Amino acid sequence: MFLPHTDADREAMLRTIGVEKIADLFKSLPGEHLFPELDLPPGVTEIEALEELQHIADANETTGELISFLGAGAYNHYSPAVVDSILRRGEFYTAYTPYQPEISQGTLQAIFEYQSMIVGLTGMDVSNASHYDGATAVAEAVNMAYHNFRGKRAKIVLSPGLHPHYRETVHTYTVDSDILLEGEHTPLDAGPQALIPLIDENTALVAVQYPDFFGRVHDFSKLIEAAHEAKALVAVHVNPLALGLLKPPGDFGADIVTGEGQSLGIPLSFGGPYLGIFAARNKYVRKMAGRIVGETQDTRGQRGYVLTLSTREQHIRRERATSNICTNQGLVALAAAVYMSLLGKNGLQQLAELNYHKAHYAAEQIASIEGFELAYAEPFFNEFTVRCPKPVAELNAKLLHFDILGGYDLGEAYANAGLEEHMLIAVTEMISREEIDHFVEALTEVTNA
Amino acid sequence: MPEPTVFELSSPGRQGAYFPEPDVPRADIPKSIMRDDLPLPEIAEVDVVRHFTRLSQLNHGVDTGFYPLGSCTMKYNPKINEETVRLAGFANIHPLQPIETVQGAIGLMYELQEWLKELSGFDEVSLQPAAGAHGELTGVLIMRAYHQARKDHKRVKMLIPDSAHGTNPASSAMSGLKIVQLPSDARGNIDMEALCAECDDTLAGIMITNPSTLGLFDEHLQEVCDCVHEAGGLVYGDGANFNAIMGISRPADCGADVLHFNLHKTFATPHGGGGPGSGPVGVTAELAPFLPGPIAAVIDEGSEEEPPLYSLVNPKKSIGRVKAFHGHFGIMVRAFTYMMMLGGEGLRAASEHAVLNANYIQARLRDTYTIPYDRICMHEFVAEGHWEDAPGIHALDISKRLMDFGIHPPTNYFPLIVPEALMIEPTETESKETLDVFADTMIKIAEEALTNPELLQTAPHNTPFGRLDEVKAARELVLCCWLPENKEE
Ligand SMILES: Cc1ncc(COP(=O)(O)O)c(C=O)c1O
């Protein structure tokens, strides 16, 4: 399959090489293990493969078939047809890292534009070309802050409102270092101020999320002031769609902005590939990890783009590189660039507001069901936390009979934090008022059943 | 003609996508949380489409021409993969759905794990890592966790051959290890003497790329593994070059303890202009408890009437997650589609022909280019891009001149141990005609290097852009459509 060789080609090629048969090319390999017997099925043609994969896909229930209120870091949004139509251009998706800029200007300029739009959205000065996802972007922020102080400040303050997967990833990344992670067990309803007492002259970074994992839009100004007084850096992790509406972290003093870019037109796809956003103040540009595209000129005097500042990276610096990242999320960053260009200033704001209104309508309706109430008083964007009168797992199992994917069960990740009966509910533009009403009715019914 | 940026195409009041008016009452939005200004472009749909279409036309991809970029396995990316990944049952499922609603997806992950296990000989696979380097970090963390679980705390040394990719030392350094670089011997193998001298009780392990980045299968692989194992170390395999050995040799059979695969190289998933990739990690039974979760597993075998029940589980002593959710599922669907179509024998044939193609080009270029390690190669080989009688010519000039003929250059200046390296990996999906055109062109360029060196030094000539000034880019640092200080303009 996919081999263009004819028998005559093979023969001629072997003759040129000077061997008799293909097996002769493998003579220097350990003989006892050569050509193992493989317990794998025979190949199939495209018709059969598609049929089988369709069959597997059909065994899943989609967010098109179910009414989904699941968010928790991955959101069901509409992606305009333009986005996928551009992504399907072979010139984009069958290229690799643009190390040869003369024949990669398409990728390079698109990433340069992506960087620019991320800068605009976040209020930072510079953006890199992407990290793997929101979790690894946060881990890289921790890494950068630690190295910014040459390892002399070992403490990283993590907000308990950071996505649990991101915090877990940070733990995995830092296990073999002397980095101390604090703050994750501060009380959830005490707000960002609860982190202030942890900040000291040993603190390299304070990392928070905006809106936080529970949907809350905090005012971080006091926390950031305290961090800066101690000369620590602050990383704010964002949902970029929320920034269509909310104050950008650049406005309230963030030094680093990380983000999960999935909400910018990227399909749910069972969790990936998504998009790690990483932007920072200008003075950290040489400390940031990952690829960066810069503007320059060619020999003919034309404006063009190249990968720049590569002396930070592993292929030059090897063990002294700021990170090991090589392949990133190029095509997903392109998708986000197309999405942001298409919606633009007005579209993104309109969409963010639409999400806001739908979520607030849903929150109000749900809070009016007996036994349900909003867990927090802070403003929220398109996701909010509800205290339920029964365990969430029990409600969700029953909601599924109504073809409803209930919200995320916070009892799973925050069992010891008093959130056993709390549901995190996301409402996007994909949910109609009727569906919200249906959800409210179903919730009422399954609670009383 | 350079393409304007999206900001230059912007005009106030335009919009390329619209959303319905709210069907719910508008809620109050506190002014205090709202932003004042959103500096994004304003462009009509048709102009967004034209802009990105024109940009795409400035790219060279596998779909537009030969792409023999060494160590990257730029094989043909089957179109059917782009269809299967977009099936609603794969594209529109949420990672946190109850497992009974995503049995197809978890089942697919499970099957993919099984295929990778069979191809590599490993006992367990985690699909979580996002790319090769991420797989390396994962693997090295697993090695560290293994030693520490045995209270063997003094093992802090990682051996890395001088031909290794930069991600190897960078990944080891990220896990707090001390890196010791190993020289290669005259035949391109790991220098056994240097290796043995380092095999002591501080050894955490070795990171081997086999076949190496020279495209060579290490002739002492067994001794290397034995030596490391005897000292109590572990063997990490960088599977970037797995395309040479599918169905031919299995890393676990040869002594590797842990290895990452690159689904975006070996298993034909597109490289996306720099990603996304996927870097699953395979390990021996001994290391399996340390794998990052979640891993797809059968939790109920089922029966004749009932299908098995799949779930996502976390290994007992897991190093923890290395990213959010379950890995790059979209890449897994593409890779699985590819594997299913090829089947076991087809995958073996793919590797055989990848090796055939590389050896054919090597044979055709041998008389014109210096091949520093000249023996039967695997799926790629390294040539030197310079000649004594053409002193002004560098590998880069050859690369740039190749572009004039519609060919993507080989990997340049890597591996570091070969001067003026041109690392050539044709892959199996290229025809003899394409290989001949490439070889003929390389030979023609070698002649030009003698007769008209300037033609190479000023290349490319036939591309939309000439050489780009990288020094200017690094010195002036324009990283955004506007400069940070005059953003308000
Ligand atoms: C030999 C080798 N190892 C590791 C890597 C890193 O893999 P990735 O770019 O997927 O992170 C590469 C990438 O090209 C490679 O060639």
PDB file of N, CA, C and O in Angstrom, chain A residues 5 10 35 39 60-61 63 74 84 88-89 93 95 100 102-103 107 113 116 121 172 243 269-270 295-296 300 303 318 328 342 356-357, chain B residues 8 16 27-28 35 51 56 59-60 79 86 89 91-94 101 105 118 164 248 272-274 321 353 357 400 463 469 478 481:
ATOM      1  N   HIS A   5       6.622   1.157  -6.224  1.00  0.00           N
ATOM      2  CA  HIS A   5       7.633   0.314  -6.867  1.00  0.00           C
ATOM      3  C   HIS A   5       7.032  -0.798  -7.723  1.00  0.00           C
ATOM      4  O   HIS A   5       6.174  -1.536  -7.258  1.00  0.00           O
ATOM      5  N   ARG A  10      12.358  -2.409  -8.580  1.00  0.00           N
ATOM      6  CA  ARG A  10      13.079  -3.049  -7.466  1.00  0.00           C
ATOM      7  C   ARG A  10      14.345  -3.729  -7.956  1.00  0.00           C
ATOM      8  O   ARG A  10      15.415  -3.585  -7.377  1.00  0.00           O
ATOM      9  N   PHE A  35      13.404 -10.134  11.233  1.00  0.00           N
ATOM     10  CA  PHE A  35      12.100 -10.455  10.643  1.00  0.00           C
ATOM     11  C   PHE A  35      11.216 -11.269  11.589  1.00  0.00           C
ATOM     12  O   PHE A  35      10.864 -12.414  11.315  1.00  0.00           O
ATOM     13  N   ASP A  39       2.060 -10.784  14.949  1.00  0.00           N
ATOM     14  CA  ASP A  39       0.670 -11.183  15.114  1.00  0.00           C
ATOM     15  C   ASP A  39      -0.218  -9.969  14.806  1.00  0.00           C
ATOM     16  O   ASP A  39      -0.827  -9.383  15.693  1.00  0.00           O
ATOM     17  N   ASN A  60     -19.325   5.660  19.497  1.00  0.00           N
ATOM     18  CA  ASN A  60     -19.238   6.819  20.391  1.00  0.00           C
ATOM     19  C   ASN A  60     -20.506   7.659  20.280  1.00  0.00           C
ATOM     20  O   ASN A  60     -21.093   7.754  19.208  1.00  0.00           O
ATOM     21  N   GLU A  61     -20.888   8.261  21.376  1.00  0.00           N
ATOM     22  CA  GLU A  61     -22.019   9.198  21.325  1.00  0.00           C
ATOM     23  C   GLU A  61     -21.452  10.613  21.294  1.00  0.00           C
ATOM     24  O   GLU A  61     -20.678  10.995  22.166  1.00  0.00           O
ATOM     25  N   THR A  63     -21.238  14.947  20.755  1.00  0.00           N
ATOM     26  CA  THR A  63     -21.854  16.157  21.291  1.00  0.00           C
ATOM     27  C   THR A  63     -22.920  16.683  20.330  1.00  0.00           C
ATOM     28  O   THR A  63     -23.619  17.633  20.640  1.00  0.00           O
ATOM     29  N   ALA A  74     -12.201  21.823  28.020  1.00  0.00           N
ATOM     30  CA  ALA A  74     -12.417  21.485  26.603  1.00  0.00           C
ATOM     31  C   ALA A  74     -13.868  21.833  26.288  1.00  0.00           C
ATOM     32  O   ALA A  74     -14.774  21.374  26.987  1.00  0.00           O
ATOM     33  N   ASP A  84     -11.616  24.705   8.580  1.00  0.00           N
ATOM     34  CA  ASP A  84     -11.195  23.373   8.144  1.00  0.00           C
ATOM     35  C   ASP A  84     -10.802  23.371   6.670  1.00  0.00           C
ATOM     36  O   ASP A  84      -9.914  22.621   6.255  1.00  0.00           O
ATOM     37  N   ARG A  88      -7.191  21.904   5.397  1.00  0.00           N
ATOM     38  CA  ARG A  88      -7.096  20.773   4.482  1.00  0.00           C
ATOM     39  C   ARG A  88      -6.170  21.048   3.301  1.00  0.00           C
ATOM     40  O   ARG A  88      -6.006  20.185   2.438  1.00  0.00           O
ATOM     41  N   ARG A  89      -5.593  22.206   3.237  1.00  0.00           N
ATOM     42  CA  ARG A  89      -4.655  22.459   2.138  1.00  0.00           C
ATOM     43  C   ARG A  89      -3.355  21.691   2.397  1.00  0.00           C
ATOM     44  O   ARG A  89      -2.663  21.907   3.381  1.00  0.00           O
ATOM     45  N   TYR A  93      -0.617  21.266   5.564  1.00  0.00           N
ATOM     46  CA  TYR A  93      -0.542  20.166   6.530  1.00  0.00           C
ATOM     47  C   TYR A  93       0.501  19.110   6.202  1.00  0.00           C
ATOM     48  O   TYR A  93       0.856  18.330   7.074  1.00  0.00           O
ATOM     49  N   ALA A  95       3.596  19.919   5.182  1.00  0.00           N
ATOM     50  CA  ALA A  95       4.931  20.508   5.375  1.00  0.00           C
ATOM     51  C   ALA A  95       5.384  20.210   6.798  1.00  0.00           C
ATOM     52  O   ALA A  95       4.596  19.763   7.630  1.00  0.00           O
ATOM     53  N   GLN A 100      13.511  25.900   6.303  1.00  0.00           N
ATOM     54  CA  GLN A 100      13.975  26.428   5.014  1.00  0.00           C
ATOM     55  C   GLN A 100      13.005  27.537   4.622  1.00  0.00           C
ATOM     56  O   GLN A 100      12.014  27.302   3.933  1.00  0.00           O
ATOM     57  N   GLU A 102      12.752  29.962   2.575  1.00  0.00           N
ATOM     58  CA  GLU A 102      12.426  30.379   1.198  1.00  0.00           C
ATOM     59  C   GLU A 102      11.222  29.626   0.651  1.00  0.00           C
ATOM     60  O   GLU A 102      10.527  30.148  -0.233  1.00  0.00           O
ATOM     61  N   ILE A 103      11.001  28.422   1.152  1.00  0.00           N
ATOM     62  CA  ILE A 103       9.865  27.638   0.639  1.00  0.00           C
ATOM     63  C   ILE A 103       8.884  27.305   1.761  1.00  0.00           C
ATOM     64  O   ILE A 103       8.163  26.318   1.709  1.00  0.00           O
ATOM     65  N   THR A 107       3.679  28.972   6.064  1.00  0.00           N
ATOM     66  CA  THR A 107       3.637  28.603   7.483  1.00  0.00           C
ATOM     67  C   THR A 107       4.194  29.738   8.329  1.00  0.00           C
ATOM     68  O   THR A 107       3.610  30.120   9.350  1.00  0.00           O
ATOM     69  N   GLU A 113       1.426  35.841  12.190  1.00  0.00           N
ATOM     70  CA  GLU A 113       0.117  36.463  12.408  1.00  0.00           C
ATOM     71  C   GLU A 113      -0.555  35.877  13.643  1.00  0.00           C
ATOM     72  O   GLU A 113      -1.206  36.596  14.413  1.00  0.00           O
ATOM     73  N   SER A 116       0.930  37.511  16.562  1.00  0.00           N
ATOM     74  CA  SER A 116       0.449  38.897  16.693  1.00  0.00           C
ATOM     75  C   SER A 116      -0.951  38.939  17.299  1.00  0.00           C
ATOM     76  O   SER A 116      -1.244  39.774  18.158  1.00  0.00           O
ATOM     77  N   LEU A 121      -4.707  39.722  21.854  1.00  0.00           N
ATOM     78  CA  LEU A 121      -5.750  39.148  22.702  1.00  0.00           C
ATOM     79  C   LEU A 121      -5.349  39.173  24.178  1.00  0.00           C
ATOM     80  O   LEU A 121      -6.169  39.438  25.054  1.00  0.00           O
ATOM     81  N   THR A 172       4.531  16.470  37.595  1.00  0.00           N
ATOM     82  CA  THR A 172       5.317  15.490  36.849  1.00  0.00           C
ATOM     83  C   THR A 172       6.605  16.124  36.326  1.00  0.00           C
ATOM     84  O   THR A 172       7.681  15.540  36.424  1.00  0.00           O
ATOM     85  N   LEU A 243     -11.374  36.081  26.491  1.00  0.00           N
ATOM     86  CA  LEU A 243     -10.722  37.382  26.307  1.00  0.00           C
ATOM     87  C   LEU A 243     -11.376  38.207  25.194  1.00  0.00           C
ATOM     88  O   LEU A 243     -10.998  39.349  24.956  1.00  0.00           O
ATOM     89  N   SER A 269     -12.334  16.416  19.687  1.00  0.00           N
ATOM     90  CA  SER A 269     -11.437  15.317  19.343  1.00  0.00           C
ATOM     91  C   SER A 269     -10.929  14.519  20.548  1.00  0.00           C
ATOM     92  O   SER A 269      -9.749  14.177  20.611  1.00  0.00           O
ATOM     93  N   PHE A 270     -11.803  14.271  21.488  1.00  0.00           N
ATOM     94  CA  PHE A 270     -11.503  13.422  22.655  1.00  0.00           C
ATOM     95  C   PHE A 270     -10.258  13.889  23.405  1.00  0.00           C
ATOM     96  O   PHE A 270      -9.524  13.083  23.976  1.00  0.00           O
ATOM     97  N   GLU A 295      10.198  38.785  11.797  1.00  0.00           N
ATOM     98  CA  GLU A 295      10.158  39.403  10.472  1.00  0.00           C
ATOM     99  C   GLU A 295      11.571  39.757  10.024  1.00  0.00           C
ATOM    100  O   GLU A 295      12.417  40.134  10.823  1.00  0.00           O
ATOM    101  N   THR A 296      11.811  39.656   8.724  1.00  0.00           N
ATOM    102  CA  THR A 296      13.099  40.083   8.173  1.00  0.00           C
ATOM    103  C   THR A 296      12.917  40.393   6.691  1.00  0.00           C
ATOM    104  O   THR A 296      11.798  40.689   6.245  1.00  0.00           O
ATOM    105  N   ARG A 300      16.068  39.873  -2.137  1.00  0.00           N
ATOM    106  CA  ARG A 300      15.449  40.728  -3.159  1.00  0.00           C
ATOM    107  C   ARG A 300      14.759  41.935  -2.540  1.00  0.00           C
ATOM    108  O   ARG A 300      14.008  42.649  -3.192  1.00  0.00           O
ATOM    109  N   ARG A 303       9.825  41.724   2.220  1.00  0.00           N
ATOM    110  CA  ARG A 303       9.574  41.362   3.606  1.00  0.00           C
ATOM    111  C   ARG A 303       9.309  39.848   3.689  1.00  0.00           C
ATOM    112  O   ARG A 303       8.571  39.310   2.867  1.00  0.00           O
ATOM    113  N   ARG A 318      21.311  22.097  23.082  1.00  0.00           N
ATOM    114  CA  ARG A 318      21.304  20.735  23.641  1.00  0.00           C
ATOM    115  C   ARG A 318      20.965  20.760  25.134  1.00  0.00           C
ATOM    116  O   ARG A 318      19.930  21.320  25.494  1.00  0.00           O
ATOM    117  N   ASN A 328       5.863  21.200  17.576  1.00  0.00           N
ATOM    118  CA  ASN A 328       4.865  21.841  18.439  1.00  0.00           C
ATOM    119  C   ASN A 328       3.468  21.597  17.868  1.00  0.00           C
ATOM    120  O   ASN A 328       3.181  20.508  17.405  1.00  0.00           O
ATOM    121  N   LEU A 342     -10.922  35.407  10.961  1.00  0.00           N
ATOM    122  CA  LEU A 342     -12.266  35.334  10.407  1.00  0.00           C
ATOM    123  C   LEU A 342     -13.267  36.029  11.323  1.00  0.00           C
ATOM    124  O   LEU A 342     -14.046  36.880  10.900  1.00  0.00           O
ATOM    125  N   TYR A 356     -21.614  34.233  27.178  1.00  0.00           N
ATOM    126  CA  TYR A 356     -21.881  34.830  28.493  1.00  0.00           C
ATOM    127  C   TYR A 356     -23.393  34.824  28.786  1.00  0.00           C
ATOM    128  O   TYR A 356     -23.830  34.368  29.851  1.00  0.00           O
ATOM    129  N   HIS A 357     -24.156  35.295  27.822  1.00  0.00           N
ATOM    130  CA  HIS A 357     -25.610  35.391  28.048  1.00  0.00           C
ATOM    131  C   HIS A 357     -26.239  34.017  28.244  1.00  0.00           C
ATOM    132  O   HIS A 357     -27.068  33.815  29.121  1.00  0.00           O
TER     133      HIS A 357
ATOM    134  N   GLU B   8      -2.868  44.262   7.910  1.00  0.00           N
ATOM    135  CA  GLU B   8      -2.874  45.182   6.764  1.00  0.00           C
ATOM    136  C   GLU B   8      -4.122  45.012   5.912  1.00  0.00           C
ATOM    137  O   GLU B   8      -4.530  45.933   5.203  1.00  0.00           O
ATOM    138  N   GLY B  16     -15.788  38.347   9.261  1.00  0.00           N
ATOM    139  CA  GLY B  16     -15.786  37.174   8.398  1.00  0.00           C
ATOM    140  C   GLY B  16     -16.670  36.036   8.878  1.00  0.00           C
ATOM    141  O   GLY B  16     -16.891  35.072   8.167  1.00  0.00           O
ATOM    142  N   ALA B  27     -27.759  39.166  29.791  1.00  0.00           N
ATOM    143  CA  ALA B  27     -27.408  39.360  31.197  1.00  0.00           C
ATOM    144  C   ALA B  27     -26.538  40.604  31.331  1.00  0.00           C
ATOM    145  O   ALA B  27     -25.922  41.039  30.361  1.00  0.00           O
ATOM    146  N   ASP B  28     -26.511  41.159  32.522  1.00  0.00           N
ATOM    147  CA  ASP B  28     -25.628  42.303  32.764  1.00  0.00           C
ATOM    148  C   ASP B  28     -24.177  41.862  32.710  1.00  0.00           C
ATOM    149  O   ASP B  28     -23.833  40.823  33.262  1.00  0.00           O
ATOM    150  N   ARG B  35     -12.992  44.295  28.760  1.00  0.00           N
ATOM    151  CA  ARG B  35     -11.846  44.931  28.125  1.00  0.00           C
ATOM    152  C   ARG B  35     -12.310  46.148  27.328  1.00  0.00           C
ATOM    153  O   ARG B  35     -13.470  46.229  26.915  1.00  0.00           O
ATOM    154  N   HIS B  51      -6.391  35.087   1.523  1.00  0.00           N
ATOM    155  CA  HIS B  51      -5.124  35.339   2.226  1.00  0.00           C
ATOM    156  C   HIS B  51      -4.435  34.031   2.591  1.00  0.00           C
ATOM    157  O   HIS B  51      -3.268  33.816   2.254  1.00  0.00           O
ATOM    158  N   SER B  56      -0.634  29.551   1.645  1.00  0.00           N
ATOM    159  CA  SER B  56      -0.344  28.113   1.489  1.00  0.00           C
ATOM    160  C   SER B  56       0.496  27.895   0.234  1.00  0.00           C
ATOM    161  O   SER B  56       1.369  27.031   0.211  1.00  0.00           O
ATOM    162  N   ASN B  59       4.281  27.581   0.352  1.00  0.00           N
ATOM    163  CA  ASN B  59       4.865  26.456   1.091  1.00  0.00           C
ATOM    164  C   ASN B  59       5.221  25.300   0.178  1.00  0.00           C
ATOM    165  O   ASN B  59       4.503  25.027  -0.788  1.00  0.00           O
ATOM    166  N   HIS B  60       6.273  24.597   0.544  1.00  0.00           N
ATOM    167  CA  HIS B  60       6.549  23.304  -0.065  1.00  0.00           C
ATOM    168  C   HIS B  60       6.073  22.222   0.917  1.00  0.00           C
ATOM    169  O   HIS B  60       6.410  22.283   2.095  1.00  0.00           O
ATOM    170  N   LYS B  79      -4.805  10.524   2.199  1.00  0.00           N
ATOM    171  CA  LYS B  79      -5.968  11.422   2.308  1.00  0.00           C
ATOM    172  C   LYS B  79      -7.083  10.807   3.153  1.00  0.00           C
ATOM    173  O   LYS B  79      -7.844  11.535   3.796  1.00  0.00           O
ATOM    174  N   ARG B  86     -12.060  13.077  10.847  1.00  0.00           N
ATOM    175  CA  ARG B  86     -13.164  14.046  10.898  1.00  0.00           C
ATOM    176  C   ARG B  86     -14.540  13.383  11.047  1.00  0.00           C
ATOM    177  O   ARG B  86     -15.551  14.084  11.061  1.00  0.00           O
ATOM    178  N   GLY B  89     -18.041  10.851  15.037  1.00  0.00           N
ATOM    179  CA  GLY B  89     -17.825  10.009  16.212  1.00  0.00           C
ATOM    180  C   GLY B  89     -16.428  10.137  16.804  1.00  0.00           C
ATOM    181  O   GLY B  89     -16.175   9.669  17.916  1.00  0.00           O
ATOM    182  N   ALA B  91     -14.420  13.334  15.994  1.00  0.00           N
ATOM    183  CA  ALA B  91     -14.123  14.762  16.132  1.00  0.00           C
ATOM    184  C   ALA B  91     -14.956  15.416  17.233  1.00  0.00           C
ATOM    185  O   ALA B  91     -14.497  16.338  17.905  1.00  0.00           O
ATOM    186  N   ASN B  92     -16.191  14.913  17.406  1.00  0.00           N
ATOM    187  CA  ASN B  92     -17.099  15.604  18.314  1.00  0.00           C
ATOM    188  C   ASN B  92     -17.382  14.810  19.591  1.00  0.00           C
ATOM    189  O   ASN B  92     -18.533  14.602  19.965  1.00  0.00           O
ATOM    190  N   ILE B  93     -16.344  14.346  20.225  1.00  0.00           N
ATOM    191  CA  ILE B  93     -16.518  13.718  21.540  1.00  0.00           C
ATOM    192  C   ILE B  93     -15.623  14.416  22.553  1.00  0.00           C
ATOM    193  O   ILE B  93     -14.490  14.792  22.255  1.00  0.00           O
ATOM    194  N   HIS B  94     -16.187  14.580  23.738  1.00  0.00           N
ATOM    195  CA  HIS B  94     -15.492  15.314  24.795  1.00  0.00           C
ATOM    196  C   HIS B  94     -14.626  14.349  25.602  1.00  0.00           C
ATOM    197  O   HIS B  94     -15.057  13.229  25.892  1.00  0.00           O
ATOM    198  N   THR B 101     -20.043   6.063  26.860  1.00  0.00           N
ATOM    199  CA  THR B 101     -20.431   6.801  25.650  1.00  0.00           C
ATOM    200  C   THR B 101     -19.266   6.971  24.677  1.00  0.00           C
ATOM    201  O   THR B 101     -19.427   7.563  23.614  1.00  0.00           O
ATOM    202  N   ALA B 105     -13.861   5.137  20.948  1.00  0.00           N
ATOM    203  CA  ALA B 105     -12.606   5.892  21.041  1.00  0.00           C
ATOM    204  C   ALA B 105     -11.589   5.175  21.918  1.00  0.00           C
ATOM    205  O   ALA B 105     -10.415   5.040  21.551  1.00  0.00           O
ATOM    206  N   GLU B 118       3.091  -4.890  19.536  1.00  0.00           N
ATOM    207  CA  GLU B 118       3.489  -5.994  18.664  1.00  0.00           C
ATOM    208  C   GLU B 118       4.667  -5.596  17.764  1.00  0.00           C
ATOM    209  O   GLU B 118       5.583  -6.369  17.532  1.00  0.00           O
ATOM    210  N   ALA B 164      23.415  12.125  18.539  1.00  0.00           N
ATOM    211  CA  ALA B 164      22.012  12.240  18.969  1.00  0.00           C
ATOM    212  C   ALA B 164      21.397  13.592  18.613  1.00  0.00           C
ATOM    213  O   ALA B 164      22.088  14.605  18.498  1.00  0.00           O
ATOM    214  N   ILE B 248      11.042  -5.795  11.006  1.00  0.00           N
ATOM    215  CA  ILE B 248      12.396  -6.238  10.671  1.00  0.00           C
ATOM    216  C   ILE B 248      13.176  -6.538  11.937  1.00  0.00           C
ATOM    217  O   ILE B 248      13.810  -7.579  12.071  1.00  0.00           O
ATOM    218  N   GLY B 272       2.017  18.834   9.638  1.00  0.00           N
ATOM    219  CA  GLY B 272       1.274  20.046  10.003  1.00  0.00           C
ATOM    220  C   GLY B 272       2.052  21.353   9.985  1.00  0.00           C
ATOM    221  O   GLY B 272       1.667  22.293  10.654  1.00  0.00           O
ATOM    222  N   GLY B 273       3.166  21.417   9.258  1.00  0.00           N
ATOM    223  CA  GLY B 273       3.957  22.645   9.280  1.00  0.00           C
ATOM    224  C   GLY B 273       4.665  22.827  10.612  1.00  0.00           C
ATOM    225  O   GLY B 273       4.986  23.947  11.011  1.00  0.00           O
ATOM    226  N   GLY B 274       4.901  21.719  11.318  1.00  0.00           N
ATOM    227  CA  GLY B 274       5.614  21.805  12.604  1.00  0.00           C
ATOM    228  C   GLY B 274       4.890  21.091  13.723  1.00  0.00           C
ATOM    229  O   GLY B 274       5.291  21.174  14.871  1.00  0.00           O
ATOM    230  N   ARG B 321       0.509  12.494  35.006  1.00  0.00           N
ATOM    231  CA  ARG B 321       0.239  12.856  33.615  1.00  0.00           C
ATOM    232  C   ARG B 321       1.297  13.815  33.085  1.00  0.00           C
ATOM    233  O   ARG B 321       1.928  14.533  33.846  1.00  0.00           O
ATOM    234  N   HIS B 353      11.107  -0.980   1.864  1.00  0.00           N
ATOM    235  CA  HIS B 353      11.259  -0.073   0.723  1.00  0.00           C
ATOM    236  C   HIS B 353      11.855   1.271   1.128  1.00  0.00           C
ATOM    237  O   HIS B 353      12.496   1.941   0.325  1.00  0.00           O
ATOM    238  N   ASN B 357      15.044   2.480  -0.875  1.00  0.00           N
ATOM    239  CA  ASN B 357      15.125   3.804  -1.499  1.00  0.00           C
ATOM    240  C   ASN B 357      16.357   4.579  -1.030  1.00  0.00           C
ATOM    241  O   ASN B 357      17.029   5.229  -1.824  1.00  0.00           O
ATOM    242  N   LYS B 400      19.921  25.170  -0.868  1.00  0.00           N
ATOM    243  CA  LYS B 400      19.163  26.275  -1.462  1.00  0.00           C
ATOM    244  C   LYS B 400      19.016  26.079  -2.980  1.00  0.00           C
ATOM    245  O   LYS B 400      17.996  26.421  -3.562  1.00  0.00           O
ATOM    246  N   THR B 463      12.365  30.494  -6.627  1.00  0.00           N
ATOM    247  CA  THR B 463      11.352  30.432  -5.570  1.00  0.00           C
ATOM    248  C   THR B 463      10.786  31.828  -5.358  1.00  0.00           C
ATOM    249  O   THR B 463      11.430  32.813  -5.725  1.00  0.00           O
ATOM    250  N   ASP B 469      17.274  37.012   5.616  1.00  0.00           N
ATOM    251  CA  ASP B 469      18.344  37.516   6.470  1.00  0.00           C
ATOM    252  C   ASP B 469      18.064  37.150   7.938  1.00  0.00           C
ATOM    253  O   ASP B 469      17.311  37.834   8.623  1.00  0.00           O
ATOM    254  N   VAL B 478      11.546  41.681  15.323  1.00  0.00           N
ATOM    255  CA  VAL B 478      10.151  42.059  15.066  1.00  0.00           C
ATOM    256  C   VAL B 478       9.355  40.761  15.114  1.00  0.00           C
ATOM    257  O   VAL B 478       9.411  39.949  14.203  1.00  0.00           O
ATOM    258  N   CYS B 481       3.031  41.869  14.434  1.00  0.00           N
ATOM    259  CA  CYS B 481       2.705  42.818  13.370  1.00  0.00           C
ATOM    260  C   CYS B 481       2.909  44.270  13.786  1.00  0.00           C
ATOM    261  O   CYS B 481       2.897  45.160  12.958  1.00  0.00           O
TER     262      CYS B 481
END
